[in-house]
Short mmCIF file of C-alpha atoms in Angstrom, two decimals:
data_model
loop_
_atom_site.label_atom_id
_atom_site.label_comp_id
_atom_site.label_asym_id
_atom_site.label_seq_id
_atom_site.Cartn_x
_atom_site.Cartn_y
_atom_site.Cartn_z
CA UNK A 1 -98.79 127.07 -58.16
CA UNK A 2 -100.97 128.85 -55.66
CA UNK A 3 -100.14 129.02 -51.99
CA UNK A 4 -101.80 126.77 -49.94
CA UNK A 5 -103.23 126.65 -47.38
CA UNK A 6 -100.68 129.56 -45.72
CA UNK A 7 -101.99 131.91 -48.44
CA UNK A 8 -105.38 131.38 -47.71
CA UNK A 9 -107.41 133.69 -45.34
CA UNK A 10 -110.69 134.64 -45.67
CA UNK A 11 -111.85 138.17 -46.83
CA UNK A 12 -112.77 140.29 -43.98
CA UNK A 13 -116.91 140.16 -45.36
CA UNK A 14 -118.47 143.25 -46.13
CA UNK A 15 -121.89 143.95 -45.41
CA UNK A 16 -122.87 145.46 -48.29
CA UNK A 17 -121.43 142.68 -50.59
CA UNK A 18 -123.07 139.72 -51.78
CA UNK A 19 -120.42 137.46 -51.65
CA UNK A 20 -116.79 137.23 -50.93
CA UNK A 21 -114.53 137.94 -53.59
CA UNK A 22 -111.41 136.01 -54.13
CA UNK A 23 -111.61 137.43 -57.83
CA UNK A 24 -108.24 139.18 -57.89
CA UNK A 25 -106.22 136.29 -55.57
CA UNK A 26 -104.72 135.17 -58.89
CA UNK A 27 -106.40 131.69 -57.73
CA UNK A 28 -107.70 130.75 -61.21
CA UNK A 29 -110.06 128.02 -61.51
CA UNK A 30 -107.87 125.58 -63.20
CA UNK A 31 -105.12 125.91 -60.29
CA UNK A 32 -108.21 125.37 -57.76
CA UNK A 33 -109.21 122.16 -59.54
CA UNK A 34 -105.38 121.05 -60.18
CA UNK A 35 -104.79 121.97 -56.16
CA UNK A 36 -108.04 119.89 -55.26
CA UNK A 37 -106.73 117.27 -57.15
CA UNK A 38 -103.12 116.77 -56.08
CA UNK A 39 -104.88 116.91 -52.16
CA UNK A 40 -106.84 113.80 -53.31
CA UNK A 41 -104.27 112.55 -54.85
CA UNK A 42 -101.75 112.41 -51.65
CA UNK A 43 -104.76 111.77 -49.40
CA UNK A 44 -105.86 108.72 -51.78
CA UNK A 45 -108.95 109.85 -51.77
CA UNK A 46 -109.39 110.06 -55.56
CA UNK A 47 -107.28 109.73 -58.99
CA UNK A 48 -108.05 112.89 -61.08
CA UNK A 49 -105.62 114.37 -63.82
CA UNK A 50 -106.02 117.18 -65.99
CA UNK A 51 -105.30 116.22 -69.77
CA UNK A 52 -102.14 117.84 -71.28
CA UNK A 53 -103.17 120.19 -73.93
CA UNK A 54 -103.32 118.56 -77.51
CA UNK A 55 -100.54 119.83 -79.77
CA UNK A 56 -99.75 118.97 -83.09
CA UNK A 57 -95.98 118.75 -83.70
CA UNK A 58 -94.71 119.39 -86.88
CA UNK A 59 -90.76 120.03 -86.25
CA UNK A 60 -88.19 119.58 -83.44
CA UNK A 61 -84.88 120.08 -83.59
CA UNK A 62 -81.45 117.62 -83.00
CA UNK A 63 -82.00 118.02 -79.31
CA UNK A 64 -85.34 116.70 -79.83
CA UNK A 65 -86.83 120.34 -78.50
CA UNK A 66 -89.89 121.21 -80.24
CA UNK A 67 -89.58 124.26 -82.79
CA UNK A 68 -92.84 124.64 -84.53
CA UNK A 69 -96.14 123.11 -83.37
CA UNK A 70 -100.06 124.11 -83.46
CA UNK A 71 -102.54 124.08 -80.59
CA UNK A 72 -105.34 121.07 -81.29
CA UNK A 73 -109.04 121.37 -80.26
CA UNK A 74 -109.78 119.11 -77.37
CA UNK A 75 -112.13 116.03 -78.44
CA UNK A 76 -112.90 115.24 -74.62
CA UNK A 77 -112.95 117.17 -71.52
CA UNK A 78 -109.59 118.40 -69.81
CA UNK A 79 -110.13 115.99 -66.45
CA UNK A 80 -111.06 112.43 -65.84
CA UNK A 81 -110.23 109.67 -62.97
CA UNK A 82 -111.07 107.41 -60.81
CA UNK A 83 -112.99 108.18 -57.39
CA UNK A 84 -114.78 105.44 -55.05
CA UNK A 85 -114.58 102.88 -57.87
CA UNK A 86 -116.46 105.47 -60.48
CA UNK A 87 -115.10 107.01 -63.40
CA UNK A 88 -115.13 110.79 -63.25
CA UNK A 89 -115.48 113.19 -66.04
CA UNK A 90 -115.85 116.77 -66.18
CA UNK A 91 -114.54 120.01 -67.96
CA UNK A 92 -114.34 123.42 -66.06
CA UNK A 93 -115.32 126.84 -67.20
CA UNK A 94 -115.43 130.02 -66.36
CA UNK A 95 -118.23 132.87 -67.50
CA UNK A 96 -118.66 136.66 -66.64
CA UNK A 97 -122.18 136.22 -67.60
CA UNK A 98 -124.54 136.84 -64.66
CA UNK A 99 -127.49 135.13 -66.56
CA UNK A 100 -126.75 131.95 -68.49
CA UNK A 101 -123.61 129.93 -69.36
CA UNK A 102 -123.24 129.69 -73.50
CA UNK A 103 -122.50 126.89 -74.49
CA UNK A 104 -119.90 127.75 -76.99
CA UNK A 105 -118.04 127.90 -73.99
CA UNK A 106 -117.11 124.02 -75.23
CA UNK A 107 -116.05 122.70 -78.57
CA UNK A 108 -118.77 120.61 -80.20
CA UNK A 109 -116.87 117.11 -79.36
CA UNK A 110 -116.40 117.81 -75.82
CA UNK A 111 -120.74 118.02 -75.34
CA UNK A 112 -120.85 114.74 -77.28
CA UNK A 113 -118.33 113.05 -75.29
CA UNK A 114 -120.00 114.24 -72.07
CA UNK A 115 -123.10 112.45 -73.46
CA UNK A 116 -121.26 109.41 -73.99
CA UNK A 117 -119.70 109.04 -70.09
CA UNK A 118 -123.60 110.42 -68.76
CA UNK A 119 -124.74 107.17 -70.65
CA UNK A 120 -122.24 104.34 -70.25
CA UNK A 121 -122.41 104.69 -66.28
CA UNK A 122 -119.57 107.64 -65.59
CA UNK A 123 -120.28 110.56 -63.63
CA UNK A 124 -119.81 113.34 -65.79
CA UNK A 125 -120.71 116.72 -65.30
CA UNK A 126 -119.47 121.02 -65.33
CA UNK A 127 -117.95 122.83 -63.41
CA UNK A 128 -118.82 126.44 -63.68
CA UNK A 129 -117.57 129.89 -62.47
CA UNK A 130 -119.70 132.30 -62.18
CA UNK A 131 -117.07 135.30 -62.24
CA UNK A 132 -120.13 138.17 -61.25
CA UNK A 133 -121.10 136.47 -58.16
CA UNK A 134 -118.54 134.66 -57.23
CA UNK A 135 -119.77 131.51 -57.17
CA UNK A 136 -118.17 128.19 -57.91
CA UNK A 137 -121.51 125.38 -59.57
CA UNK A 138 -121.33 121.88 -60.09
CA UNK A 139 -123.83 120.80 -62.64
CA UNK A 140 -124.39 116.78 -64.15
CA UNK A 141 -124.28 116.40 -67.96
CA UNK A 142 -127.57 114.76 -66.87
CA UNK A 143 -128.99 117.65 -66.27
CA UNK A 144 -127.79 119.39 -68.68
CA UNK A 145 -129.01 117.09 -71.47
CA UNK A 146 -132.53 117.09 -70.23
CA UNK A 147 -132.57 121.02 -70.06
CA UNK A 148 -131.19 121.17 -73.59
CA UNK A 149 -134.14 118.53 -74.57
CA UNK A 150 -136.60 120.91 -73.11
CA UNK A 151 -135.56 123.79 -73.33
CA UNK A 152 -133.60 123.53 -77.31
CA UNK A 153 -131.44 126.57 -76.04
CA UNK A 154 -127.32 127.21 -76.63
CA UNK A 155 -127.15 127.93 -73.23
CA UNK A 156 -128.10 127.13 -69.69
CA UNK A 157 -129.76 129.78 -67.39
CA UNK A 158 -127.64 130.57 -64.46
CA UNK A 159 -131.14 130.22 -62.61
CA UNK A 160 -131.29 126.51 -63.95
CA UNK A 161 -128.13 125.52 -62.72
CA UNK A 162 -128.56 127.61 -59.35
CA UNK A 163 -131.95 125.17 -59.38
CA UNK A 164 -130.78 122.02 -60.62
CA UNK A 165 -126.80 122.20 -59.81
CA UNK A 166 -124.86 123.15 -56.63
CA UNK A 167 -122.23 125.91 -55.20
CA UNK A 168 -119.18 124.57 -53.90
CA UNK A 169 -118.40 125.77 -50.96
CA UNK A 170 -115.02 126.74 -50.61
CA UNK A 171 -113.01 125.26 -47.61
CA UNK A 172 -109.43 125.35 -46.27
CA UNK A 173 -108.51 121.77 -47.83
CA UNK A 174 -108.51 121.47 -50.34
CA UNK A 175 -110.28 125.19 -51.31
CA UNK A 176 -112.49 123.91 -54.23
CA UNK A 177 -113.23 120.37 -52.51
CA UNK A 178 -115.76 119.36 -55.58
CA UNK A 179 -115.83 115.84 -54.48
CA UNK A 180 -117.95 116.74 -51.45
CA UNK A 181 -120.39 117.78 -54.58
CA UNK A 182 -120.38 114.36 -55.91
CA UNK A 183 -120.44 112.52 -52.51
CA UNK A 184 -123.72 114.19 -51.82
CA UNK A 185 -124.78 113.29 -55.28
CA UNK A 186 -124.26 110.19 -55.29
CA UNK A 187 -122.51 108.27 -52.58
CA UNK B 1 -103.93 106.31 -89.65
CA UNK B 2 -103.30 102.02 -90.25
CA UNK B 3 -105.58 101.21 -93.67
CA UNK B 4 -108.15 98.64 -91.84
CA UNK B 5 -109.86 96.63 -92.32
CA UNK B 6 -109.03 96.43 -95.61
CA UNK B 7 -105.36 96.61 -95.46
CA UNK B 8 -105.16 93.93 -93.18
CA UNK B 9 -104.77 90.38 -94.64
CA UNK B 10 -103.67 87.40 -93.00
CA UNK B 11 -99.87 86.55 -93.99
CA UNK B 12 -99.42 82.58 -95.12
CA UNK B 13 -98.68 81.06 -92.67
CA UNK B 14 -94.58 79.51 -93.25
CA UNK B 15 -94.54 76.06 -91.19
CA UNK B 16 -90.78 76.77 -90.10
CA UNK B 17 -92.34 80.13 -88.17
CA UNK B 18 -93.53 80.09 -85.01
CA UNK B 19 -95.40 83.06 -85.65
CA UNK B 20 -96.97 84.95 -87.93
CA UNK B 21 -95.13 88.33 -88.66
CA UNK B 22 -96.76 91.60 -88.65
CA UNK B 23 -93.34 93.29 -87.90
CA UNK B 24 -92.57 95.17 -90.97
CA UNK B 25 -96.71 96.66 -91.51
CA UNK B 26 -96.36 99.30 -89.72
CA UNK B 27 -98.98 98.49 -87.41
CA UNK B 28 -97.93 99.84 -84.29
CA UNK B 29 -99.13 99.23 -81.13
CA UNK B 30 -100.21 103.02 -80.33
CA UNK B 31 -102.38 102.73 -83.51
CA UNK B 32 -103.88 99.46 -82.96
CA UNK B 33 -105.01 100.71 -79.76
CA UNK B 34 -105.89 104.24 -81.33
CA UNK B 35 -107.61 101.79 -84.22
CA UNK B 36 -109.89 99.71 -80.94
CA UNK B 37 -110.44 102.63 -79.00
CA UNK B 38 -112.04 104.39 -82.27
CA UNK B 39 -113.67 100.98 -82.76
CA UNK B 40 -115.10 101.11 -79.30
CA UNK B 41 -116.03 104.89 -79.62
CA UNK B 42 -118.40 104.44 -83.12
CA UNK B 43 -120.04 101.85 -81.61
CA UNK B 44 -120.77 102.97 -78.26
CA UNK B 45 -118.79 100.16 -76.80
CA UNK B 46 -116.15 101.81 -74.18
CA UNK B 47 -114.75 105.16 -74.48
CA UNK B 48 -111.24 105.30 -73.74
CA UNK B 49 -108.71 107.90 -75.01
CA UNK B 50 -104.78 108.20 -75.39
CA UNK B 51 -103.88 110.97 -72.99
CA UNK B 52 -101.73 113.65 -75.38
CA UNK B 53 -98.14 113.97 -74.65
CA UNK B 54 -97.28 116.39 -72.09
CA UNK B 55 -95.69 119.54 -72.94
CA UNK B 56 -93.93 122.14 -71.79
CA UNK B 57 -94.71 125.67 -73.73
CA UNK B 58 -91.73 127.98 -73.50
CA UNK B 59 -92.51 130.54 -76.38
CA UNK B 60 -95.36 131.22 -78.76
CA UNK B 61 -95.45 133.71 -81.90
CA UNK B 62 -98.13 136.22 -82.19
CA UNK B 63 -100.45 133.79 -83.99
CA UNK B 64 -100.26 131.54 -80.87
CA UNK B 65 -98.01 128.95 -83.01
CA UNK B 66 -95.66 127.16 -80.51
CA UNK B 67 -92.14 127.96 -81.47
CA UNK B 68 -90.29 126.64 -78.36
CA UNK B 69 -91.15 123.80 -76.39
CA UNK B 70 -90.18 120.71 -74.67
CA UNK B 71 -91.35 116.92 -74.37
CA UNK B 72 -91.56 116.37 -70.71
CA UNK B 73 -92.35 113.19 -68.77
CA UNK B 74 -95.87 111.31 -68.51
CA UNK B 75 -96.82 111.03 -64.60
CA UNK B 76 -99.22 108.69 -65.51
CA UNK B 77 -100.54 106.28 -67.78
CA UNK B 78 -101.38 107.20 -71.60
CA UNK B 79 -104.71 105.71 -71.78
CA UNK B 80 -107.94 105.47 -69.82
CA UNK B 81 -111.57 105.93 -70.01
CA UNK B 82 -114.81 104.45 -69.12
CA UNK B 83 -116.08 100.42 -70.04
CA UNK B 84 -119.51 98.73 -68.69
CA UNK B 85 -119.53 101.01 -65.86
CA UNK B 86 -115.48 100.52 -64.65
CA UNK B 87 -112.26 103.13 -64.89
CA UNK B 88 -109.99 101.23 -67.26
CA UNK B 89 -106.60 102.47 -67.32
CA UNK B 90 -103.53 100.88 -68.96
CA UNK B 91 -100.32 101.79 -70.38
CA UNK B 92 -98.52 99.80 -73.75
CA UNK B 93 -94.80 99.25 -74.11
CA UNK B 94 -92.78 97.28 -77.14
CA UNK B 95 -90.13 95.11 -76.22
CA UNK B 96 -87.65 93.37 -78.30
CA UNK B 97 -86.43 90.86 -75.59
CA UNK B 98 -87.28 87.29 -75.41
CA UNK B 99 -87.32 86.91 -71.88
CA UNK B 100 -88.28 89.36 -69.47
CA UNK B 101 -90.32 93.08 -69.94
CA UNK B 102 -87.92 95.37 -68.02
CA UNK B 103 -89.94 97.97 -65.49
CA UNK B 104 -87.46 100.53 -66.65
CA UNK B 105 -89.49 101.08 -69.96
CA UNK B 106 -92.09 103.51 -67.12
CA UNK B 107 -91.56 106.13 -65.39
CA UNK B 108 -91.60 105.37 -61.99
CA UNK B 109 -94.97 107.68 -61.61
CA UNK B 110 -96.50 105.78 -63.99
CA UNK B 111 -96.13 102.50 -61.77
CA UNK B 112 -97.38 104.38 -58.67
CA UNK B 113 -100.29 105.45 -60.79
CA UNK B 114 -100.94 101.77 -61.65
CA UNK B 115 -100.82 100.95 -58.28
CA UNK B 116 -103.58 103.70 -57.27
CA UNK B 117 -105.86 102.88 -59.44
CA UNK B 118 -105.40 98.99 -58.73
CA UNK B 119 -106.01 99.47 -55.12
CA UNK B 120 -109.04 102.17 -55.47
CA UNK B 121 -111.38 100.06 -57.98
CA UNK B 122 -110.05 100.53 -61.36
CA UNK B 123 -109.24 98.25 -63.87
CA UNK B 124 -105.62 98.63 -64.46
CA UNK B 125 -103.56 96.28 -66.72
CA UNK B 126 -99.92 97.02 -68.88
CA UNK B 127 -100.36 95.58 -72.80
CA UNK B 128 -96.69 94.43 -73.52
CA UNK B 129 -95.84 93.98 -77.33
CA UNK B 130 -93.26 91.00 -77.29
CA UNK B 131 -91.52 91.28 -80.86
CA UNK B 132 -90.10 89.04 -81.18
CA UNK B 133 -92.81 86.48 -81.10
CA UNK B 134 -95.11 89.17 -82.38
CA UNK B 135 -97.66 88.79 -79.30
CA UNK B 136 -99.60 91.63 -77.75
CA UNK B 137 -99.76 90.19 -74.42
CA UNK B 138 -102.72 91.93 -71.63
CA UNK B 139 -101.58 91.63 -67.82
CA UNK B 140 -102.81 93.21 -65.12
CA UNK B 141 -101.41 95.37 -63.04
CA UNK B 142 -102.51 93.06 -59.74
CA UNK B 143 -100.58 90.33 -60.63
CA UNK B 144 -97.41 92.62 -61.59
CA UNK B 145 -97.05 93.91 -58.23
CA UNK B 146 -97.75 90.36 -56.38
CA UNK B 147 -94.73 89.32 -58.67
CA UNK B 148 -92.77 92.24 -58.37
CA UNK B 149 -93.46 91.66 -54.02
CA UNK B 150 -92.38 87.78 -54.31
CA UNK B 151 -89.69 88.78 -56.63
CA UNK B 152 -88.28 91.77 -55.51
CA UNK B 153 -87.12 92.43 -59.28
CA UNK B 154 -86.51 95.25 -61.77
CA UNK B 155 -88.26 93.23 -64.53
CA UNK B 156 -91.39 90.44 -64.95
CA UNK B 157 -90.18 87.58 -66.56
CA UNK B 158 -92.05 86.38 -70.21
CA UNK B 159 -93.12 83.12 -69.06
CA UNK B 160 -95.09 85.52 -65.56
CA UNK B 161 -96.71 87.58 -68.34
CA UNK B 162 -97.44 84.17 -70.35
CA UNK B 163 -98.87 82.73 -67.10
CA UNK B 164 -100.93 85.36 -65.47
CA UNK B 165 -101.47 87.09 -68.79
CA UNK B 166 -103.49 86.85 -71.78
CA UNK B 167 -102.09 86.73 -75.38
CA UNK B 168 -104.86 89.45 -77.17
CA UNK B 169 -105.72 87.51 -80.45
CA UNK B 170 -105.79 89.53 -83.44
CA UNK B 171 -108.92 90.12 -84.71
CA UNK B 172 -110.67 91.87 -87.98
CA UNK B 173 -112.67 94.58 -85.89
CA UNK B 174 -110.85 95.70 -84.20
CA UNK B 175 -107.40 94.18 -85.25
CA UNK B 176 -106.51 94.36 -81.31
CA UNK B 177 -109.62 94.14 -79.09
CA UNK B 178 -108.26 94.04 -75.62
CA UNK B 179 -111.65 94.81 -73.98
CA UNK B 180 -112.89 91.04 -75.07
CA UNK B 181 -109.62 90.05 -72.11
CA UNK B 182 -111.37 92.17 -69.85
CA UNK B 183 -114.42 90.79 -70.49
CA UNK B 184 -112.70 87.47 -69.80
CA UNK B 185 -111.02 88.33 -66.59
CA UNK B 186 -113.87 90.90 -65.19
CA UNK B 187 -117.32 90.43 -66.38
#
């Protein structure tokens, strides 16, 4: 668990950086999405869980304690819920690329099942960290899939989703507060 | 993995049973909704996914295989996912009694999550498996907390869940397609 919002001050700015660098705050993406998303979640502003890791169990012992089990690929995206009567998908990543995001970055299933929500009415998109610059992008499977049409790449120029996406801007509740991304978008 | 649809045949029908008895098949209610939900996926019907059990990692060898770990407690419901546009999210219990489904077979987190997503927009509903009269009964979550208010109870009586409910008839594809009760009830 991160500390929050006591352990949050901002960065005294230097000048001659670009942006501010939380980088070594230990505040890893998944703990700023999990963080955003309990803060909905007591606010009741929206229902979004991450997905337990899949795990494939193949012995536990007489106190029912698991003794030998394998890690499974995901076959959809780590969070989905409910927010102003839409369904919400989305998987997070992180990339020290300052040019593109690969996208080998997901497992094959994940893409697919992204295309499936983008179709069937859901609001699905990526969230991205740009570790280089700092920079925290939201970016709709819509987009995506059109750029991928176009452009029959593996990955997505940083310059594309600068264009077509959007930087969260990080505030003091919740830090990553995403959903102002989506409000924007589409509410 | 349930052999379908080839392994399911219609038992004859004894006149001195009320019911016909799929007890002893093995057809369990987490894979006849794995079995729909599959169903639904192929054919671009609905996509809705059993959330993986949550997990506590304690210890992992050096090729990442999980050699301690511990079951821990769902905080919300195991399935949801995206139909015609809605959030659908449900959760699917067995009971062997005649008479009532007792509350204590959730966690209470996962009745506060029902309650969430029932006041926010979702579609949220409980799919009780009554045994002993082999019926996979659909009832939403709505009408479980207007009785539970009126009631003031610990459990929702079988003839509530017979009222308010639906029975989900079995069906050859899928064996159990709940979405055609919440086509009923919704659209």
């Amino acid at each position: 668990m991160i500390k929050y919002p006591l352990g949050f001050k901002k960065e005294k700015i230097d000048e001659n950086k670009k942006h501010v660098n939380y980088k070594n705050r230990g505040l890893s993406l998944e703990s700023l999405i999990n963080d955003a998303n309990k803060y909905y979640e007591v606010n009741d502003i929206a229902f979004i869980y991450k997905k337990p890791t899949p795990i494939h169990i193949v012995k536990t012992d007489k106190e029912n304690t698991i003794i030998k089990a394998y890690f499974e690929k995901p076959s959809t995206t780590d969070y989905n819920g409910l927010y102003k009567g839409k369904y919400i998908d989305f998987e997070a990543k992180e990339t020290k690329s300052k040019t593109s995001f690969n996208l080998n970055n997901f497992q094959p299933k994940q893409i697919t099942h992204l295309k499936n929500i983008d179709k069937s009415g859901g609001i699905a998109f990526i969230i991205i960290y740009f570790k280089e610059y700092d920079e925290y992008c939201l970016y709709l499977a819509k987009d995506m899939f059109n750029y991928l049409e176009k452009e029959n790449k593996k990955s997505i120029s940083y310059k594309e989703i600068k264009e077509k996406g959007e930087v969260i801007p990080l505030t003091l509740a919740p830090i990553l507060d995403y959903l102002k991304i989506i409000d924007k978008l589409f509410f």
